[in-house]
C-alpha positions as MATLAB code, in Angstrom:
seq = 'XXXXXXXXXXXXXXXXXXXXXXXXXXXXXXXXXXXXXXXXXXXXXXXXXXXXXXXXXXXXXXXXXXXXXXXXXXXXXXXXXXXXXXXXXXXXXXXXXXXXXXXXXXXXXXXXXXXXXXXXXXXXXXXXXXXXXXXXXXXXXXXXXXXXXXXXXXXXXXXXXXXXXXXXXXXXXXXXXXXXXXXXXXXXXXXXXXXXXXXXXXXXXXXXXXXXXXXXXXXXXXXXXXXXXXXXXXXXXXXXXXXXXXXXXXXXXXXXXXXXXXXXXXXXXXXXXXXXXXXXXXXXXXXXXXXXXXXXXXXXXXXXXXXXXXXXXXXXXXXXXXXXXXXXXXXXXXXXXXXXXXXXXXXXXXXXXXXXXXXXXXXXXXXXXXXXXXXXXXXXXXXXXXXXXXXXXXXXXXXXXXXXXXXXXXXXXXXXXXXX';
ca = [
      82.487   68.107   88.556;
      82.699   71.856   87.941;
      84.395   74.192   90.299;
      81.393   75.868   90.851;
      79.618   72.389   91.465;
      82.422   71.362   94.187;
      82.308   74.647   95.530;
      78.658   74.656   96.312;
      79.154   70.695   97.627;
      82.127   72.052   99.447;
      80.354   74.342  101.659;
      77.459   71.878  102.214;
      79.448   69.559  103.496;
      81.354   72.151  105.479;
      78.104   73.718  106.928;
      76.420   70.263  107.731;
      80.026   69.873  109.899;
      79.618   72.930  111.806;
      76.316   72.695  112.679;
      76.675   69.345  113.593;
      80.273   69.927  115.136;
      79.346   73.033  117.282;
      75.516   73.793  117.145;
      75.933   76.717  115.000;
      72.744   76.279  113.615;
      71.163   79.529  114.616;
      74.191   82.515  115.530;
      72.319   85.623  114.112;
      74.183   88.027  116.204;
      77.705   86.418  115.591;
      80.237   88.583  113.429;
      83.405   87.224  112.216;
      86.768   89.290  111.797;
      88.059   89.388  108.252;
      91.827   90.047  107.955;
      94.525   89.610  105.178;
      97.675   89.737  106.314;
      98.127   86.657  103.935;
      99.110   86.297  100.892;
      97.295   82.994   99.999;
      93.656   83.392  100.730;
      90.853   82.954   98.426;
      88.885   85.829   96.858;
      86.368   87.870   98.441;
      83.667   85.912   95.859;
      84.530   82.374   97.471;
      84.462   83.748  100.994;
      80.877   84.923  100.966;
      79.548   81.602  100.915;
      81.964   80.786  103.664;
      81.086   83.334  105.764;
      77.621   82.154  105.937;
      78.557   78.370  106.083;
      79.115   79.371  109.888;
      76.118   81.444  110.260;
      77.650   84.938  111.084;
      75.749   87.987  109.873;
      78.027   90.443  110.258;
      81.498   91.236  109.415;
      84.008   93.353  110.465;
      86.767   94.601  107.996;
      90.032   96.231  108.921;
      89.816   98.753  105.820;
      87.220   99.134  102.608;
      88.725   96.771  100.219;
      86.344   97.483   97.350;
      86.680   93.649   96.697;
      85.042   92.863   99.934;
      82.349   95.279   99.394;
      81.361   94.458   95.831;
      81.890   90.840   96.771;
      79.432   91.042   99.998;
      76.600   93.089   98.051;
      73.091   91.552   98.156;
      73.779   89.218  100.853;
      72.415   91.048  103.623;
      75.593   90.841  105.940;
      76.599   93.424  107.677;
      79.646   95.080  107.620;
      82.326   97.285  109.695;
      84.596   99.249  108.029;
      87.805  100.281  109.393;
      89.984  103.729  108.989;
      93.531  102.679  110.254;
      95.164  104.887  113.120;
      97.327  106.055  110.339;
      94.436  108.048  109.026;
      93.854  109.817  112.122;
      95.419  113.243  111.405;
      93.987  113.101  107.576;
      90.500  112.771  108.793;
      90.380  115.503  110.674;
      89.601  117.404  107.715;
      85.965  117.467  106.928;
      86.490  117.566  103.156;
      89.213  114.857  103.658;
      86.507  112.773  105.320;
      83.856  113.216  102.982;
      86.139  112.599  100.105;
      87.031  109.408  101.434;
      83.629  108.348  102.238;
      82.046  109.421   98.762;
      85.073  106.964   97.478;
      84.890  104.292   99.839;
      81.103  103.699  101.128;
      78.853  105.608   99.537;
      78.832  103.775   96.023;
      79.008  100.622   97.576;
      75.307  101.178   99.880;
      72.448  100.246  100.263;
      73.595   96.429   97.932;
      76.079   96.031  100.771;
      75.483   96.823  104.102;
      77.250   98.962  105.491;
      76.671   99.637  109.232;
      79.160  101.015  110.860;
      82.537  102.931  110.534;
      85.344  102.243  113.191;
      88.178  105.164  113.237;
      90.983  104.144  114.771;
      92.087  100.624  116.634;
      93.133  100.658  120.206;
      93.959  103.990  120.039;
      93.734  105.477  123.520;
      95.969  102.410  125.194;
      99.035  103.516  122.586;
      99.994  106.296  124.502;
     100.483  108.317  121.719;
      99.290  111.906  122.021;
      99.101  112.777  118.952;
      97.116  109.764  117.734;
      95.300  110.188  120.791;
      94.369  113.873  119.999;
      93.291  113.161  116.611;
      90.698  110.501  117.323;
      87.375  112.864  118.897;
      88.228  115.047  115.903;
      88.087  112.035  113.093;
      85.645  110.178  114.215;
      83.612  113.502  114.661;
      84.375  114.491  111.130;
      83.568  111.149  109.519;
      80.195  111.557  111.246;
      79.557  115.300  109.637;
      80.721  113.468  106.534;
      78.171  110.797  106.814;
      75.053  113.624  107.741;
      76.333  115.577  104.962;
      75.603  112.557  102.384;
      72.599  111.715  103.969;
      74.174  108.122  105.122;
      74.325  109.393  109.045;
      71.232  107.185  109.675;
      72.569  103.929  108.360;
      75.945  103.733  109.055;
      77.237  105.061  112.623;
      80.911  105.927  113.673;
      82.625  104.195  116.755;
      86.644  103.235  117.868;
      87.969  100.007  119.135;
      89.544   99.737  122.759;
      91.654   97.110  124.541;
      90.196   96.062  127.686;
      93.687   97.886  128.550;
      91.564  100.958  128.929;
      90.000   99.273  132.065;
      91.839  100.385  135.232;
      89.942   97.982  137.153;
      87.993   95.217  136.239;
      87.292   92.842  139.569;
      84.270   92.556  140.799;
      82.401   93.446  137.892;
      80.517   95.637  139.650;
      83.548   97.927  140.145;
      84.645   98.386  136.346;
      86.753  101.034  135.981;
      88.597  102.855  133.362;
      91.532  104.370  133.579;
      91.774  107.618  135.336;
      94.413  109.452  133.250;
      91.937  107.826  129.816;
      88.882  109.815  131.558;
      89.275  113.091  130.024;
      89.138  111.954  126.739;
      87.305  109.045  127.052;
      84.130  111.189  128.146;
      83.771  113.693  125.086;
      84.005  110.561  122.876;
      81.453  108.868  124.935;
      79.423  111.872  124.514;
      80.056  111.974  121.225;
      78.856  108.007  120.585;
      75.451  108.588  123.066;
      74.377  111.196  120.853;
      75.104  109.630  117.475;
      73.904  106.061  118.764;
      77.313  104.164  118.134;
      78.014  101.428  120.283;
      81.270  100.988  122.585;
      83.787   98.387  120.949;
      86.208   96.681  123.140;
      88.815   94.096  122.535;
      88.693   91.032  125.142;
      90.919   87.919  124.690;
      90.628   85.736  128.257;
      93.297   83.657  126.209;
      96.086   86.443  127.048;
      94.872   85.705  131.604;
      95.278   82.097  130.612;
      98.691   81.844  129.015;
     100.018   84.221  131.159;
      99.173   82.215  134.197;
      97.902   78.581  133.206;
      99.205   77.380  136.796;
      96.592   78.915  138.657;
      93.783   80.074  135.842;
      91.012   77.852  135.591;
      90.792   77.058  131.984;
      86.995   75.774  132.460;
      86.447   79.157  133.335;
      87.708   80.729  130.491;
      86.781   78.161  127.987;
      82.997   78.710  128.781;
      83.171   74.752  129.942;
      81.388   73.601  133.428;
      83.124   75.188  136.495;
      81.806   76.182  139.988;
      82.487   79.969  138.869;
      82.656   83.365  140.680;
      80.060   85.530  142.310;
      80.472   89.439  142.801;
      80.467   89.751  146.340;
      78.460   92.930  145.388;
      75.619   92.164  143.606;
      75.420   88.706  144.201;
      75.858   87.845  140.233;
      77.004   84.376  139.464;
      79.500   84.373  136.548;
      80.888   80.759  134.927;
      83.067   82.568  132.298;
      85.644   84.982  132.302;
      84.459   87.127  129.027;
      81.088   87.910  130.671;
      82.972   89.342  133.675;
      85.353   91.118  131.045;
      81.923   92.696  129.888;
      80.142   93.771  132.391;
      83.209   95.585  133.928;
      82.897   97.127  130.681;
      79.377   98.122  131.513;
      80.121   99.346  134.707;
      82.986  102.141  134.032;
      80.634  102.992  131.223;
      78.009  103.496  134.195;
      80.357  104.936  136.466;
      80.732  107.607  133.812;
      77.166  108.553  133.546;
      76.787  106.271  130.236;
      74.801  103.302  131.295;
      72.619  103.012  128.068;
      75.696  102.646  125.631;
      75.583   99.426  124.614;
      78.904   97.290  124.678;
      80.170   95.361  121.157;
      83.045   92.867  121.687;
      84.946   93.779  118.285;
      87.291   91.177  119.149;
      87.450   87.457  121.376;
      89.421   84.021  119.872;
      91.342   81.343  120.604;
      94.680   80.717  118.815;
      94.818   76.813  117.954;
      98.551   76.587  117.504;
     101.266   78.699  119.074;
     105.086   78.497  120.228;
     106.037   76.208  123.296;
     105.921   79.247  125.827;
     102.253   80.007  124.640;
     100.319   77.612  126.902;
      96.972   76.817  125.943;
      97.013   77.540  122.199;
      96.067   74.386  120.971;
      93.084   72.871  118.502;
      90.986   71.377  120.977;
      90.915   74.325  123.227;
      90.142   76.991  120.233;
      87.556   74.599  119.227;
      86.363   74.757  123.175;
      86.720   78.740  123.070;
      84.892   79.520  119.785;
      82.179   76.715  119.765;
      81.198   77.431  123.320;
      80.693   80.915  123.051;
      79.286   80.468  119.779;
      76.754   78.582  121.315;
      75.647   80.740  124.278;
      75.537   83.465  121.687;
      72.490   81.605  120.146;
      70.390   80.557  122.978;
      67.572   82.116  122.952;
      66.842   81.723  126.076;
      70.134   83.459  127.632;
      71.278   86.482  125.217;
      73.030   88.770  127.855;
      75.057   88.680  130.529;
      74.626   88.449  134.242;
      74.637   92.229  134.246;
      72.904   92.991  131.268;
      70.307   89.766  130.591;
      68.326   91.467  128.760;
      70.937   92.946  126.474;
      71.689   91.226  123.108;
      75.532   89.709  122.702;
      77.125   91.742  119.622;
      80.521   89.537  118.939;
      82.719   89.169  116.722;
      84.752   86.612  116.581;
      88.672   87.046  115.725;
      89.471   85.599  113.020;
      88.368   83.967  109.779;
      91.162   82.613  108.557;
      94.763   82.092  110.012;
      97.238   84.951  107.972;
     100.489   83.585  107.140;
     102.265   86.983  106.969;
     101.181   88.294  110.716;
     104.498   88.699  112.407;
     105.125   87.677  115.813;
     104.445   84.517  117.739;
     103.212   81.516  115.771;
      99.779   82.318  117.874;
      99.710   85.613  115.612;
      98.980   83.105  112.831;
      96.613   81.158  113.620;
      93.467   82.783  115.303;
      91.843   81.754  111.973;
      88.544   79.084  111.856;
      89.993   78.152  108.594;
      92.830   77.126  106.524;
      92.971   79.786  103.517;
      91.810   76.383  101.485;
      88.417   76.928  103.376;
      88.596   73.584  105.744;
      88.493   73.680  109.061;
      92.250   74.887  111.068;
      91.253   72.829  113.576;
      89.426   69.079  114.441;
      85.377   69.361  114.831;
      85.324   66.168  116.612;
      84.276   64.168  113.680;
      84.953   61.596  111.307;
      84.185   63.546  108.469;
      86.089   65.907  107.238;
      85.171   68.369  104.403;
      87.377   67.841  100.866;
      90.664   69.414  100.143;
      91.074   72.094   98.262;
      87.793   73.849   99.152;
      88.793   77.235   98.467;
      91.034   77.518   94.945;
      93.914   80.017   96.515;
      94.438   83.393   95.095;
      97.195   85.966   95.684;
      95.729   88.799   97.994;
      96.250   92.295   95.636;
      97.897   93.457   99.209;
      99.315   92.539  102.630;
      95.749   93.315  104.244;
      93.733   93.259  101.067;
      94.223   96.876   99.942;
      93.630   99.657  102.601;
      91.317  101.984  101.113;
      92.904  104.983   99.308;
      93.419  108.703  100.914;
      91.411  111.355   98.947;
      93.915  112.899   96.103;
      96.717  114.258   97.210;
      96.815  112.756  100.422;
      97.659  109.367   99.999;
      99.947  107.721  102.279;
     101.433  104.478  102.767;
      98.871  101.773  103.603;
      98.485   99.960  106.691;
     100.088   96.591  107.838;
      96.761   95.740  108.733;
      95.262   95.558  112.101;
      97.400   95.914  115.376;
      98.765   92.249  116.486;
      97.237   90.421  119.315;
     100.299   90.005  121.382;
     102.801   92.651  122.204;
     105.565   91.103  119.380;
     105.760   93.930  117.452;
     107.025   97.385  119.143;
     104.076   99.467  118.649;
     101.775   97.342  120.970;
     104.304   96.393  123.366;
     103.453   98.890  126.413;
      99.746   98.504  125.063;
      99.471   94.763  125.830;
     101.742   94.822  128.783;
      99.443   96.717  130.642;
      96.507   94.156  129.192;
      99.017   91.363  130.853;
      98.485   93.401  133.982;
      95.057   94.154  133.915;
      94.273   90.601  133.272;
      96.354   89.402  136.124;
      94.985   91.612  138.444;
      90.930   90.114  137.347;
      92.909   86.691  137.355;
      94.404   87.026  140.915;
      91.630   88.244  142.610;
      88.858   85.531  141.071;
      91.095   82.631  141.706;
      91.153   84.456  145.568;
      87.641   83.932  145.443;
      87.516   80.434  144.131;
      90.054   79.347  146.657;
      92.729   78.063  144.066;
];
């Protein structure tokens, strides 16, 4: 058999497991996160098919690897495009920002899709002023960029937040962002109501779990059967911790006068292996995390949240394949659905298993695929890639101790309420 032959069998078989496996047969607003901190996965080429083996629509990139976008053209996917915090000071310049989007997304529209820029990742929870300064002023100069090209209706400009921004977050009903975040957290709100960008947030309930499995309810954060929490407020049942996550979301939003902005989770996973202090990361329960919420994503007949009901679930889920050269905790490495071979990471609960060797592996041109060149004369280094999940690596450890906290604090006070 040809490669192309097996290929094509390859995913077949592959897509007839996960629809079987997890009910995946209908996930039109599911994204997937596409990383390459690796330096064995396949080609963009061989992951389209892949990508819509599982159903997802959209994807989100961590840069504008011309490979990706060429590769994705013509399949009707959407994609994110990322502009690392390291270009935060550079895009401040309007003619900076144009440059880079004449270069980087305007020759690759309308054949691919491109939907949405994000500028910056988890910016405002680094406590970095300067990067923190920078951000309104990029994101607002991308945007000019974007009108000045004539691409402003088509592709919008947002950020990515850890649910670290969140000073509280139990009940629901009382989300609350930080109060020292507020006074630059409302000019970019501002900024995203009138441009029509949505609000991207960062939610892992894996982090409240491992933290705490003594006295977590891992039901409750695997989206499995539980006797779950009401807010003593509005009398809204919840039976899963990332709906809570969300709607606290909504609420500070509210709280701030932005109601209508609608909520994206840019990131949610399950790791299915990690080191013996990282309680919880295992195959079965990733397959739990992902498949479950996977699958409330597609009913029909339930597409919001207690809060929001009536408000389609935008999620993407983190990651698509497990990236060898992430440092950090063993975790770090294996968020991914798939082996860089293309078969499942984990178990699907079946005899059948698709055929080794699905995905012929080939040498990434970068650590995270090529970040997408400065304009001339204003290159810089590229990025790592995307900011780690846990707090392993120095940059994010104040970030996602304070995302430790703020979990613990949701964690203590719903266990209060179910009595554990």
């Amino acid at each position: 058999m040809d490669y192309l032959s097996r290929l094509s069998s390859s995913y077949f078989c592959l897509l007839l497991i996960f629809i079987t496996g997890f009910g995946w047969s209908n996930v039109a607003a599911i994204g997937i996160n596409y990383g390459q901190i690796a330096n064995n996965l396949p080609s963009p080429d061989e992951v389209v098919p892949l990508v819509k083996s599982i159903g997802a629509t959209k994807v989100k990139l961590y840069d504008a690897d011309p490979r990706v976008l060429r590769a994705f053209a013509n399949t009707g996917v959407e994609i994110m495009v990322g502009l690392g915090n390291e270009y935060m000071s550079k895009m401040q310049d309007p003619k900076q920002a144009q440059a880079w989007i004449k270069s980087n997304v305007q020759p690759y529209l309308p054949a691919t899709k491109i939907t949405c820029i994000f500028v910056g990742n988890e910016v405002l929870t680094f406590n970095d002023t300067s990067l923190t300064d920078n951000l309104l002023p990029a994101m607002q100069s991308v945007h000019t960029a974007l009108q000045n090209l004539g691409l402003d209706k088509q592709v919008t400009v947002t950020t990515t937040h850890s649910l670290a921004v969140l000073e509280k977050s139990y009940p629901p009903s009382a989300g609350a962002f930080r109060s020292d975040l507020a006074p630059c957290l409302s000019p970019i709100l501002s900024f995203q109501s009138k441009t029509g960008s949505p609000f991207l947030i960062n939610a892992y309930p894996y982090f409240a779990y491992k933290d705490n499995p003594k006295q977590v309810q891992l039901d409750f954060v695997l989206f499995q059967p539980n006797q779950g929490v009401v807010d003593p407020s509005t009398g809204l049942h919840y039976d899963n911790m990332l709906f809570m996550q969300i709607d606290a979301v909504y609420s500070a939003l509210a709280s701030l006068g932005y109601n209508k902005l609608p909520v994206h989770i840019s990131e949610t996973g399950w790791p299915s292996k990690g080191d013996q202090d990282e309680a919880g990361a295992t195959p079965e329960n990733a397959k739990k995390y992902n498949g479950n919420l996977i699958k409330l994503v597609s009913q029909s007949t339930k597409k919001g949240t207690p809060m929001r009901p009536n408000s389609d679930l935008n999620i993407y889920v983190f990651a698509l394949f497990n990236e060898n050269m992430k440092p950090g905790p063993t975790s770090e490495r294996n968020y991914g659905l798939f082996k860089p071979d293309g078969t499942p990471a984990y178990s699907l609960g079946l005899a059948t298993t698709a055929s080794d060797g699905v995905i012929s592996n080939s040498s990434s041109s970068g650590v995270n695929g090529g970040a997408p060149p400065l304009p001339p004369s204003t290159a810089s280094s590229s990025s790592t890639g995307y900011l780690s999940i846990s707090s392993a690596t120095s940059p994010n450890q104040e970030t996602y101790r304070f995302l430790g906290a703020s979990l613990w604090l949701l964690v203590v006070l719903v266990m209060g309420v179910l009595k554990f």
